[in-house]
């Protein structure tokens, strides 16, 4: 296992649409393990492959923070196939340190994905898991949560974002 470097706002890797995973092999399983370890070390609740500069449609979620008996879980090629309701919740991102903003998103979703064994799964969820998965799936499309706040709020963050992008 190894920690991976988390790339920050301004890194082009965060803006690329991730490639579909077409084979779950040892390299991919290793990447998942590394991502879980990296997420835990950073005390994150979710991490998407583009955040460790891997253009693959894959994210991991620290389900243990949501339900203490649950293990971290990989979602491979995840897609939202149904969404309901709307709710505003504060979000942050390991790639955008020290920035937290309210973001409006659907409240409950249904996600289709492959698990680490390559089995297709469908999961309906709400609450924290729905929020994290939507945030991570955005990453796979090159979208960041600060893209989803009002332009006025984003304007107020410009200085901070620029500092992150320039390594400040
Ligand atoms: Ni994020």
XYZ file of N, CA and C and ligand atoms in Angstrom:
505
model
N 0.851 -1.200 0.000
C 0.000 0.000 0.000
C 0.881 1.242 0.000
N 0.336 2.271 -0.554
C 1.113 3.519 -0.636
C 0.160 4.703 -0.643
N 0.621 5.761 -0.019
C -0.145 7.004 -0.083
C 0.088 7.658 -1.441
N -0.958 8.203 -2.022
C -0.835 8.952 -3.272
C -0.952 10.441 -2.963
N -0.335 11.224 -3.812
C -0.445 12.667 -3.645
C -1.822 13.140 -4.130
N -2.482 13.937 -3.313
C -3.772 14.511 -3.720
C -3.500 15.816 -4.459
N -3.942 15.885 -5.709
C -3.704 17.101 -6.482
C -4.726 18.175 -6.087
N -4.311 19.414 -6.201
C -5.122 20.531 -5.718
C -5.760 21.322 -6.850
N -6.752 22.097 -6.462
C -7.438 23.035 -7.366
C -6.420 23.723 -8.263
N -6.707 23.773 -9.549
C -5.774 24.380 -10.487
C -5.013 23.332 -11.287
N -4.953 22.094 -10.737
C -4.281 21.012 -11.465
C -5.216 20.522 -12.587
N -4.703 20.470 -13.829
C -5.564 20.085 -14.955
C -6.179 18.690 -14.802
N -5.546 17.807 -14.003
C -6.089 16.451 -13.821
C -7.514 16.487 -13.266
N -7.851 17.568 -12.535
C -9.186 17.671 -11.925
C -10.256 18.078 -12.928
N -9.828 18.471 -14.131
C -10.787 18.986 -15.110
C -11.029 18.064 -16.293
N -10.387 16.889 -16.263
C -10.519 15.930 -17.359
C -11.660 14.965 -17.038
N -12.487 14.666 -18.046
C -13.505 13.629 -17.844
C -12.795 12.272 -17.752
N -13.061 11.546 -16.669
C -12.331 10.303 -16.417
C -12.729 9.208 -17.407
N -11.771 8.348 -17.734
C -12.019 7.221 -18.630
C -12.791 6.120 -17.914
N -13.660 5.448 -18.648
C -14.387 4.294 -18.114
C -13.393 3.187 -17.764
N -13.604 2.544 -16.621
C -12.774 1.391 -16.249
C -13.265 0.193 -17.044
N -12.375 -0.446 -17.833
C -12.859 -1.609 -18.592
C -12.279 -2.939 -18.111
N -11.378 -2.864 -17.136
C -10.892 -4.118 -16.566
C -10.530 -3.915 -15.099
N -11.039 -4.796 -14.248
C -10.687 -4.720 -12.827
C -9.571 -5.735 -12.595
N -8.346 -5.249 -12.670
C -7.184 -6.132 -12.542
C -6.402 -5.763 -11.264
N -5.233 -6.380 -11.102
C -4.437 -6.133 -9.890
C -4.052 -4.658 -9.749
N -3.724 -4.015 -10.891
C -3.354 -2.597 -10.833
C -4.507 -1.764 -10.291
N -5.715 -2.082 -10.748
C -6.868 -1.305 -10.298
C -7.143 -1.566 -8.813
N -7.043 -2.834 -8.421
C -7.258 -3.152 -6.998
C -6.222 -2.447 -6.113
N -4.993 -2.371 -6.617
C -3.947 -1.654 -5.874
C -4.293 -0.169 -5.760
N -4.755 0.394 -6.887
C -5.136 1.810 -6.874
C -6.244 2.057 -5.845
N -7.238 1.163 -5.804
C -8.331 1.310 -4.839
C -7.781 1.288 -3.412
N -6.884 0.342 -3.141
C -6.291 0.269 -1.792
C -5.530 1.544 -1.447
N -4.760 2.018 -2.418
C -3.995 3.253 -2.198
C -4.933 4.436 -1.952
N -6.015 4.480 -2.719
C -6.960 5.595 -2.558
C -7.633 5.551 -1.194
N -7.974 4.347 -0.720
C -8.591 4.223 0.611
C -7.607 4.705 1.671
N -6.353 4.279 1.534
C -5.340 4.676 2.505
C -5.118 6.198 2.475
N -5.089 6.741 1.262
C -4.880 8.186 1.099
C -6.058 8.976 1.686
N -7.264 8.478 1.425
C -8.472 9.128 1.969
C -8.458 9.106 3.500
N -8.116 7.956 4.066
C -8.075 7.834 5.530
C -7.032 8.771 6.124
N -5.836 8.793 5.511
C -4.755 9.631 6.035
C -5.145 11.104 6.004
N -5.931 11.482 4.988
C -6.341 12.883 4.847
C -7.637 13.164 5.610
N -8.173 12.118 6.281
C -9.441 12.220 6.998
C -10.564 12.704 6.103
N -10.569 12.171 4.883
C -11.639 12.503 3.937
C -12.744 11.474 4.015
N -13.895 11.855 3.472
C -15.027 10.922 3.477
C -15.216 10.299 2.107
N -14.559 10.894 1.104
C -14.608 10.336 -0.243
C -13.402 10.811 -1.024
N -13.030 10.040 -2.053
C -11.897 10.426 -2.896
C -12.128 9.846 -4.285
N -11.933 10.672 -5.300
C -12.120 10.228 -6.684
C -10.750 10.082 -7.345
N -10.638 9.133 -8.275
C -9.344 8.843 -8.900
C -8.677 10.087 -9.517
N -9.425 10.990 -10.169
C -8.755 12.189 -10.707
C -8.029 13.012 -9.633
N -8.448 12.875 -8.385
C -7.774 13.613 -7.296
C -6.392 13.057 -6.984
N -6.113 11.831 -7.450
C -4.741 11.318 -7.347
C -4.156 11.201 -8.759
N -4.674 12.064 -9.654
C -4.163 12.208 -11.027
C -4.272 10.923 -11.839
N -5.317 10.114 -11.552
C -5.599 8.934 -12.366
C -6.923 9.173 -13.073
N -6.876 9.202 -14.412
C -8.095 9.470 -15.165
C -8.902 8.189 -15.334
N -9.563 7.783 -14.264
C -10.384 6.567 -14.272
C -11.680 6.851 -13.523
N -12.785 6.290 -14.034
C -14.099 6.510 -13.424
C -14.239 5.623 -12.193
N -13.679 6.094 -11.115
C -13.607 5.306 -9.890
C -13.534 6.249 -8.700
N -14.299 5.927 -7.656
C -14.142 6.682 -6.419
C -14.270 5.739 -5.237
N -13.749 6.177 -4.108
C -13.905 5.409 -2.877
C -14.640 6.293 -1.862
N -15.431 5.636 -1.014
C -16.183 6.356 0.011
C -15.908 5.700 1.351
N -15.645 6.532 2.336
C -15.392 6.028 3.679
C -16.716 5.787 4.389
N -17.350 4.661 4.051
C -18.655 4.354 4.635
C -18.587 4.233 6.151
N -17.398 3.997 6.696
C -17.238 3.906 8.143
C -17.592 5.195 8.853
N -17.484 6.323 8.154
C -17.855 7.604 8.759
C -19.363 7.813 8.724
N -20.033 7.002 7.886
C -21.475 7.132 7.760
C -22.154 6.101 8.656
N -21.624 4.871 8.624
C -22.161 3.780 9.430
C -20.937 3.057 9.993
N -20.774 3.063 11.310
C -19.486 2.656 11.882
C -19.134 1.197 11.622
N -20.120 0.381 11.230
C -19.826 -1.031 10.946
C -19.406 -1.255 9.492
N -19.521 -0.215 8.667
C -19.282 -0.402 7.230
C -17.818 -0.194 6.867
N -17.395 -0.895 5.828
C -16.033 -0.790 5.306
C -16.001 0.287 4.223
N -14.806 0.860 3.973
C -14.674 1.757 2.822
C -15.072 0.998 1.555
N -15.668 1.705 0.623
C -16.188 1.013 -0.550
C -15.785 1.707 -1.847
N -15.493 0.904 -2.871
C -15.164 1.438 -4.189
C -16.402 1.442 -5.068
N -16.570 2.506 -5.811
C -17.647 2.626 -6.794
C -16.966 2.806 -8.148
N -17.098 1.803 -9.014
C -16.421 1.802 -10.313
C -17.457 2.119 -11.398
N -17.101 3.035 -12.296
C -18.010 3.509 -13.355
C -19.387 3.884 -12.804
N -19.432 4.659 -11.734
C -20.734 4.967 -11.130
C -21.532 5.944 -11.981
N -22.832 5.726 -12.045
C -23.698 6.707 -12.702
C -24.997 6.853 -11.924
N -25.466 8.083 -11.875
C -26.725 8.356 -11.181
C -27.851 8.077 -12.158
N -28.716 7.124 -11.808
C -29.788 6.756 -12.739
C -31.134 7.311 -12.296
N -31.180 7.874 -11.085
C -32.412 8.502 -10.623
C -32.068 9.488 -9.510
N -32.755 10.604 -9.479
C -32.509 11.584 -8.418
C -33.832 12.224 -8.025
N -33.975 12.505 -6.745
C -35.213 13.066 -6.198
C -34.934 14.164 -5.181
N -35.823 15.141 -5.137
C -35.756 16.155 -4.095
C -34.614 17.125 -4.312
N -34.433 17.995 -3.342
C -33.369 18.980 -3.423
C -33.048 19.444 -2.010
N -31.764 19.585 -1.708
C -31.374 19.995 -0.366
C -30.030 20.708 -0.446
N -29.842 21.676 0.465
C -28.579 22.411 0.511
C -27.756 21.889 1.679
N -26.531 21.484 1.408
C -25.642 20.930 2.433
C -24.257 21.517 2.224
N -23.538 21.741 3.321
C -22.186 22.282 3.226
C -21.214 21.196 2.755
N -20.364 21.553 1.801
C -19.375 20.604 1.280
C -17.977 21.190 1.371
N -17.021 20.270 1.413
C -15.622 20.631 1.279
C -14.994 19.623 0.340
N -13.700 19.758 0.074
C -13.039 18.858 -0.874
C -11.553 18.802 -0.533
N -11.004 17.584 -0.528
C -9.572 17.451 -0.197
C -8.694 18.188 -1.205
N -9.209 18.451 -2.408
C -8.432 19.169 -3.428
C -8.586 20.687 -3.313
N -9.476 21.125 -2.395
C -9.700 22.566 -2.203
C -9.668 22.848 -0.704
N -8.474 22.794 -0.107
C -8.371 22.887 1.359
C -8.970 24.180 1.923
N -9.591 24.049 3.090
C -10.087 25.190 3.860
C -11.190 25.983 3.179
N -11.857 25.376 2.219
C -13.012 26.033 1.607
C -14.233 25.154 1.864
N -15.268 25.748 2.432
C -16.521 25.018 2.629
C -17.655 25.935 2.199
N -18.583 25.379 1.428
C -19.715 26.178 0.964
C -20.953 25.290 0.878
N -22.114 25.911 1.041
C -23.372 25.200 0.850
C -23.575 24.931 -0.638
N -23.969 23.710 -0.944
C -24.234 23.326 -2.327
C -25.609 22.665 -2.390
N -26.400 23.065 -3.391
C -27.737 22.511 -3.565
C -27.668 21.315 -4.528
N -28.166 20.185 -4.084
C -28.175 18.974 -4.930
C -29.422 18.165 -4.606
N -29.730 17.163 -5.487
C -30.810 16.240 -5.147
C -30.560 15.578 -3.789
N -31.682 15.237 -3.108
C -31.582 14.713 -1.749
C -31.361 13.203 -1.732
N -32.055 12.488 -2.617
C -31.867 11.040 -2.700
C -31.526 10.675 -4.142
N -30.712 9.649 -4.286
C -30.288 9.219 -5.630
C -30.285 7.696 -5.712
N -30.293 7.228 -6.952
C -30.060 5.805 -7.203
C -28.822 5.732 -8.088
N -27.851 4.952 -7.664
C -26.568 4.864 -8.369
C -26.365 3.450 -8.890
N -25.904 3.356 -10.138
C -25.513 2.061 -10.705
C -23.991 2.071 -10.835
N -23.358 0.994 -10.420
C -21.889 0.948 -10.451
C -21.408 -0.491 -10.446
N -20.121 -0.673 -10.678
C -19.501 -1.990 -10.506
C -18.799 -1.989 -9.163
N -18.946 -3.114 -8.427
C -18.174 -3.209 -7.186
C -16.784 -3.750 -7.513
N -15.960 -3.920 -6.501
C -14.561 -4.296 -6.718
C -14.444 -5.703 -7.327
N -15.509 -6.506 -7.234
C -15.512 -7.831 -7.864
C -16.080 -7.794 -9.287
N -16.389 -6.584 -9.756
C -16.896 -6.448 -11.121
C -18.378 -6.737 -11.250
N -19.050 -6.865 -10.119
C -20.493 -7.141 -10.144
C -21.276 -5.837 -10.224
N -22.264 -5.776 -11.127
C -23.066 -4.560 -11.220
C -24.003 -4.455 -10.030
N -24.020 -3.273 -9.438
C -24.851 -3.033 -8.261
C -25.720 -1.799 -8.506
N -26.858 -1.779 -7.846
C -27.659 -0.557 -7.821
C -27.956 -0.255 -6.367
N -27.813 1.013 -6.005
C -27.979 1.385 -4.604
C -28.781 2.676 -4.538
N -29.811 2.657 -3.711
C -30.576 3.872 -3.482
C -30.108 4.450 -2.164
N -29.854 5.731 -2.134
C -29.374 6.294 -0.879
C -29.787 7.754 -0.724
N -29.700 8.215 0.514
C -29.960 9.612 0.841
C -28.903 10.056 1.821
N -29.154 11.192 2.461
C -28.263 11.647 3.521
C -26.836 11.853 3.055
N -25.913 11.535 3.966
C -24.486 11.773 3.724
C -23.967 11.003 2.520
N -24.378 9.737 2.356
C -23.851 8.927 1.256
C -24.266 9.510 -0.092
N -25.516 9.936 -0.205
C -25.986 10.533 -1.464
C -25.181 11.781 -1.785
N -24.883 12.538 -0.752
C -24.131 13.780 -0.936
C -22.704 13.491 -1.401
N -22.051 12.557 -0.703
C -20.656 12.239 -1.045
C -20.575 11.667 -2.465
N -21.473 10.749 -2.782
C -21.411 10.123 -4.112
C -21.620 11.152 -5.225
N -22.529 12.088 -5.022
C -22.749 13.113 -6.063
C -21.510 13.982 -6.226
N -20.880 14.324 -5.116
C -19.654 15.125 -5.156
C -18.547 14.355 -5.898
N -18.392 13.060 -5.580
C -17.322 12.258 -6.202
C -17.602 12.010 -7.679
N -18.864 11.754 -8.024
C -19.202 11.519 -9.435
C -18.976 12.799 -10.239
N -19.220 13.950 -9.642
C -18.845 15.222 -10.279
C -17.357 15.235 -10.632
N -16.513 14.801 -9.693
C -15.067 14.766 -9.949
C -14.755 13.959 -11.210
N -15.497 12.857 -11.411
C -15.226 11.986 -12.567
C -15.587 12.682 -13.876
N -16.374 13.747 -13.772
C -16.739 14.538 -14.953
C -15.976 15.862 -15.010
N -14.976 16.006 -14.161
C -14.173 17.231 -14.171
C -14.864 18.419 -13.528
N -15.878 18.133 -12.695
C -16.654 19.201 -12.049
C -16.286 19.267 -10.560
N -16.112 20.482 -10.056
C -15.778 20.689 -8.641
C -16.942 21.387 -7.940
N -17.033 21.211 -6.614
C -18.212 21.758 -5.928
C -18.273 23.280 -6.024
N -17.119 23.931 -6.171
C -17.154 25.396 -6.288
C -17.747 25.850 -7.631
N -17.900 24.901 -8.584
C -18.593 25.225 -9.846
C -20.093 25.344 -9.605
N -20.555 24.794 -8.486
C -21.998 24.692 -8.248
C -22.513 25.722 -7.239
N -21.686 26.684 -6.860
C -22.147 27.744 -5.962
C -22.431 28.999 -6.793
N -23.060 29.973 -6.186
C -23.422 31.169 -6.937
C -22.167 31.911 -7.384
N -22.293 32.671 -8.465
C -21.125 33.376 -8.997
C -20.637 34.430 -8.002
N -21.553 34.949 -7.190
C -21.150 35.941 -6.180
C -20.271 35.273 -5.123
N -20.717 34.109 -4.647
C -19.923 33.376 -3.653
C -18.580 32.971 -4.240
N -18.600 32.546 -5.515
C -17.354 32.113 -6.154
C -16.397 33.302 -6.292
N -16.975 34.453 -6.584
C -16.171 35.675 -6.699
C -15.428 35.958 -5.389
N -16.176 35.754 -4.281
C -15.570 35.995 -2.960
C -14.454 35.000 -2.649
N -14.475 33.860 -3.334
C -13.463 32.822 -3.078
C -12.256 32.946 -3.998
N -12.326 33.853 -4.969
C -11.295 33.907 -6.011
C -9.872 33.964 -5.454
N -9.688 34.793 -4.442
C -8.359 34.988 -3.894
C -7.831 33.680 -3.298
N -8.698 33.030 -2.511
C -8.330 31.764 -1.868
C -8.039 30.688 -2.939
N -8.884 30.602 -3.954
C -8.712 29.594 -5.004
C -7.414 29.820 -5.768
N -7.119 31.095 -6.019
C -5.901 31.430 -6.742
C -4.673 31.030 -5.930
N -4.753 31.257 -4.603
C -3.655 30.867 -3.714
C -3.426 29.352 -3.746
N -4.533 28.587 -3.713
C -4.399 27.134 -3.756
C -3.755 26.721 -5.081
N -4.223 27.341 -6.174
C -3.741 26.973 -7.508
C -2.267 27.302 -7.695
N -1.788 28.286 -6.937
C -0.385 28.682 -7.099
C 0.479 28.148 -5.962
N -0.108 27.231 -5.182
C 0.672 26.581 -4.128
C 0.832 27.412 -2.864
N -0.042 28.404 -2.675
C 0.066 29.282 -1.508
C -0.610 28.734 -0.274
Ni -13.810 16.585 -3.743
